[in-house]
Coordinates of C-alpha atoms in Angstrom, one line a residue:
X112 CA -69.0 5.5 30.2
X113 CA -66.3 4.5 32.5
X114 CA -66.0 0.5 30.8
X115 CA -66.2 2.4 27.9
X116 CA -63.2 4.5 28.7
X117 CA -61.1 1.6 30.6
X118 CA -62.2 -0.6 27.5
X119 CA -60.4 1.6 25.7
X120 CA -57.2 2.3 27.7
X121 CA -56.8 -1.3 27.2
X122 CA -56.9 -1.7 23.8
X123 CA -54.2 1.7 23.6
X124 CA -51.9 -0.3 26.1
X125 CA -51.8 -3.6 23.9
X126 CA -51.4 -1.3 20.8
X127 CA -48.4 0.3 22.4
X128 CA -47.2 -3.0 23.3
X129 CA -47.0 -4.3 20.0
X130 CA -45.7 -1.7 19.0
X131 CA -42.9 -1.6 20.8
X132 CA -43.2 -5.7 20.3
X133 CA -42.1 -4.9 16.6
X134 CA -39.8 -2.8 16.8
X135 CA -38.0 -4.5 19.1
X136 CA -38.7 -7.5 17.2
X137 CA -37.1 -6.2 13.9
X138 CA -34.6 -4.5 15.6
X139 CA -33.0 -8.0 16.4
X140 CA -33.1 -8.8 12.9
X141 CA -31.2 -6.5 12.0
X142 CA -28.6 -7.1 14.1
X143 CA -28.7 -11.0 13.7
X144 CA -28.2 -10.0 9.8
X145 CA -25.6 -7.0 10.0
X146 CA -24.1 -10.1 12.3
X147 CA -24.2 -12.5 9.4
X148 CA -23.3 -9.7 7.2
X149 CA -20.4 -9.6 9.1
X150 CA -18.8 -12.7 9.7
X151 CA -18.9 -13.6 5.5
X152 CA -17.4 -10.6 4.4
X153 CA -14.5 -11.4 7.5
X154 CA -14.7 -15.3 5.7
X155 CA -14.6 -13.5 2.2
X156 CA -11.3 -11.3 2.7
X157 CA -9.3 -13.6 4.8
X158 CA -6.6 -14.1 1.9
X159 CA -5.4 -18.3 1.3
X160 CA -1.7 -16.5 1.7
X161 CA -2.8 -15.2 5.4
X162 CA -3.9 -18.7 6.1
X163 CA -0.4 -19.6 5.1
X164 CA 0.8 -17.9 7.7
X165 CA -0.6 -19.2 10.2
X166 CA -0.5 -22.3 9.8
X167 CA 2.4 -23.0 7.3
X168 CA 2.8 -26.4 5.7
X169 CA 5.1 -28.3 6.5
X170 CA 6.8 -27.8 2.5
X171 CA 7.2 -24.2 3.9
X172 CA 10.3 -25.4 5.2
X173 CA 12.3 -27.2 2.3
X174 CA 11.5 -24.8 -1.0
X175 CA 13.8 -21.2 -0.3
X176 CA 12.5 -18.3 -0.3
X177 CA 11.3 -17.4 -4.1
X178 CA 10.4 -14.7 -6.4
X179 CA 6.4 -14.3 -7.2
X180 CA 6.7 -13.8 -10.7
X181 CA 2.4 -12.6 -10.6
X182 CA 2.5 -11.1 -7.1
X183 CA 3.1 -7.6 -6.6
X184 CA 6.1 -7.2 -5.6
X185 CA 7.0 -3.8 -3.1
X186 CA 10.2 -3.6 -4.3
X187 CA 11.8 -2.8 -7.5
X188 CA 13.7 -5.9 -8.6
X189 CA 17.4 -5.2 -8.4
X190 CA 19.3 -4.7 -11.1
X191 CA 20.3 -8.4 -11.2
X192 CA 17.7 -9.9 -11.0
X193 CA 16.2 -6.3 -13.7
X194 CA 19.8 -7.7 -16.4
X195 CA 18.1 -11.9 -15.3
X196 CA 14.9 -11.2 -16.9
X197 CA 15.7 -9.4 -20.1
X198 CA 17.9 -12.9 -20.5
X199 CA 21.0 -10.9 -19.9
X200 CA 22.5 -13.7 -18.3
X201 CA 23.6 -16.4 -20.9
X202 CA 22.3 -18.7 -18.5
X203 CA 18.7 -21.1 -17.4
X204 CA 17.7 -22.4 -14.2
X205 CA 16.9 -26.7 -14.7
X206 CA 15.1 -27.8 -11.9
X207 CA 16.3 -31.3 -11.4
X208 CA 14.6 -34.2 -9.1
X209 CA 17.8 -34.6 -6.9
X210 CA 19.7 -30.9 -7.7
X211 CA 20.0 -28.1 -9.7
X212 CA 22.0 -27.1 -12.9
X213 CA 22.1 -24.2 -14.8
X214 CA 21.7 -24.7 -19.2
X215 CA 24.3 -22.5 -20.7
X216 CA 22.3 -21.4 -24.4
X217 CA 26.1 -21.4 -25.7
X218 CA 29.7 -23.1 -23.8
X219 CA 30.8 -20.8 -21.4
X220 CA 34.4 -20.3 -22.8
X221 CA 32.8 -18.6 -25.9
X222 CA 31.5 -15.5 -23.0
X223 CA 33.3 -12.8 -22.6
X224 CA 33.4 -12.1 -19.0
X225 CA 33.2 -8.2 -19.2
X226 CA 30.7 -7.3 -17.7
X227 CA 29.7 -11.3 -17.0
X228 CA 31.8 -12.4 -14.5
X229 CA 31.3 -8.9 -12.7
X230 CA 26.6 -8.7 -13.2
X231 CA 26.8 -12.3 -11.5
X232 CA 29.0 -11.6 -8.4
X233 CA 26.6 -9.3 -8.4
X234 CA 24.0 -11.2 -7.9
X235 CA 25.8 -13.2 -4.7
X236 CA 23.9 -10.7 -2.6
X237 CA 20.2 -12.0 -3.9
X238 CA 17.9 -13.6 -0.2
X239 CA 15.8 -15.3 -3.3
X240 CA 16.0 -18.3 -5.4
X241 CA 16.9 -18.8 -8.8
X242 CA 19.3 -15.2 -8.7
X243 CA 20.9 -17.0 -5.5
X244 CA 21.8 -20.2 -7.9
X245 CA 22.3 -18.4 -10.5
X246 CA 24.0 -16.4 -9.6
X247 CA 26.4 -18.5 -7.5
X248 CA 26.6 -21.6 -10.0
X249 CA 27.4 -19.4 -12.9
X250 CA 30.2 -17.2 -11.1
X251 CA 32.0 -20.4 -10.1
X252 CA 31.2 -22.3 -13.7
X253 CA 32.2 -19.1 -15.3
X254 CA 35.5 -19.6 -13.8
X255 CA 36.2 -23.5 -14.9
X256 CA 36.7 -22.8 -18.3
X257 CA 40.0 -22.5 -20.2
X258 CA 41.9 -19.3 -19.9
X259 CA 39.8 -17.4 -17.5
X260 CA 42.3 -16.3 -16.0
X261 CA 43.6 -14.4 -18.3
X262 CA 40.1 -12.9 -19.0
X263 CA 39.6 -12.3 -15.1
X264 CA 42.8 -10.3 -13.8
X265 CA 41.4 -7.8 -16.2
X266 CA 38.5 -7.4 -14.5
X267 CA 40.2 -7.6 -10.9
X268 CA 39.5 -3.9 -10.1
X269 CA 35.9 -3.8 -10.3
X270 CA 35.7 -7.4 -8.9
X271 CA 36.9 -6.5 -5.6
X272 CA 34.3 -4.1 -4.5
X273 CA 31.8 -5.9 -5.7
X274 CA 32.5 -9.3 -3.4
X275 CA 34.1 -6.8 -0.9
X276 CA 29.7 -6.1 -0.7
X277 CA 29.4 -9.6 -0.4
X278 CA 31.2 -10.8 2.7
X279 CA 31.0 -7.3 4.7
X280 CA 25.9 -8.5 3.9
X281 CA 24.6 -8.7 7.6
X282 CA 22.5 -11.8 5.2
X283 CA 25.0 -14.6 6.2
X284 CA 23.7 -16.9 3.2
X285 CA 25.5 -13.8 1.0
X286 CA 29.0 -13.8 2.7
X287 CA 29.1 -17.6 2.1
X288 CA 28.8 -17.1 -1.1
X289 CA 30.9 -14.7 -0.6
X290 CA 33.7 -16.2 0.5
X291 CA 33.4 -18.4 -1.3
X292 CA 33.0 -16.9 -4.5
X293 CA 36.3 -14.8 -3.1
X294 CA 38.2 -18.8 -2.8
X295 CA 37.4 -19.0 -6.2
X296 CA 38.4 -16.6 -8.3
X297 CA 42.0 -16.8 -5.5
X298 CA 42.8 -19.9 -7.4
X299 CA 41.9 -19.1 -10.5
X300 CA 44.1 -15.4 -10.7
X301 CA 46.6 -17.1 -8.3
X302 CA 48.9 -14.5 -6.9
X303 CA 47.5 -11.6 -9.6
X304 CA 44.9 -11.1 -6.2
X305 CA 47.7 -10.3 -3.8
X306 CA 48.1 -6.7 -4.5
X307 CA 44.1 -6.0 -4.5
X308 CA 43.4 -8.0 -0.8
X309 CA 44.6 -4.5 0.9
X310 CA 41.1 -2.7 -0.8
X311 CA 39.2 -6.1 0.1
X312 CA 40.6 -6.3 4.0
X313 CA 40.0 -3.3 4.9
X314 CA 40.7 -3.1 8.7
X315 CA 36.6 -2.4 9.1
X316 CA 35.8 -5.9 6.9
X317 CA 37.8 -8.0 8.2
X318 CA 36.8 -7.5 11.5
X319 CA 32.9 -7.8 10.1
X320 CA 35.1 -11.4 7.8
X321 CA 36.0 -12.6 11.2
X322 CA 33.0 -12.1 13.5
X323 CA 31.4 -14.8 10.8
X324 CA 32.6 -17.8 10.5
X325 CA 36.4 -16.9 12.1
X326 CA 37.4 -21.0 10.9
X327 CA 36.1 -21.0 7.5
X328 CA 37.4 -17.5 7.6
X329 CA 41.4 -17.9 8.9
X330 CA 41.9 -21.1 6.6
X331 CA 40.8 -18.9 3.7
X332 CA 43.0 -15.9 4.4

């Protein structure tokens, strides 16, 4: 009877040990499966964009900041971007192998400066391509047409506040575009600009302008 009892106890112990080992093995398999699934999930959620940020391509340095028409925009488009997208600017950017250029839908000399010249001046505050190029080059080319002075002078009261906003902008490239536009406008309208300089070169804006590019500003002013 004692041998039978001892044999029964041994069987119970072996059975209990087997159950424990089976539970341990199952738990290990579940943990391994969860780890593999977690690894796959992390790989699938990582986007090419995030990988590009960690390992930027050399070509990223050559390309300007560009609007992605298929990407989600965190902010609403600016007034200039909206007008350009709807065809409100009668020119388009043509990409060249060496440099870009504008293609006008009609001869620029046949266009009214109101409100096109003001719209292009507002675009000088853009910071993304192609808006930066279109606004800068469009403003310059429009002022080169015959009769530009007669068309631009009546718009000076509305142009000056727009150019001033570019000159006091925190972005140095926006400031430079605004300054170049002011020089181009001064060449076209001549002394007609003098009466408006007091609104443009206030004490606050003048200190900001001089602090950015002192030599260039002293020459332009």
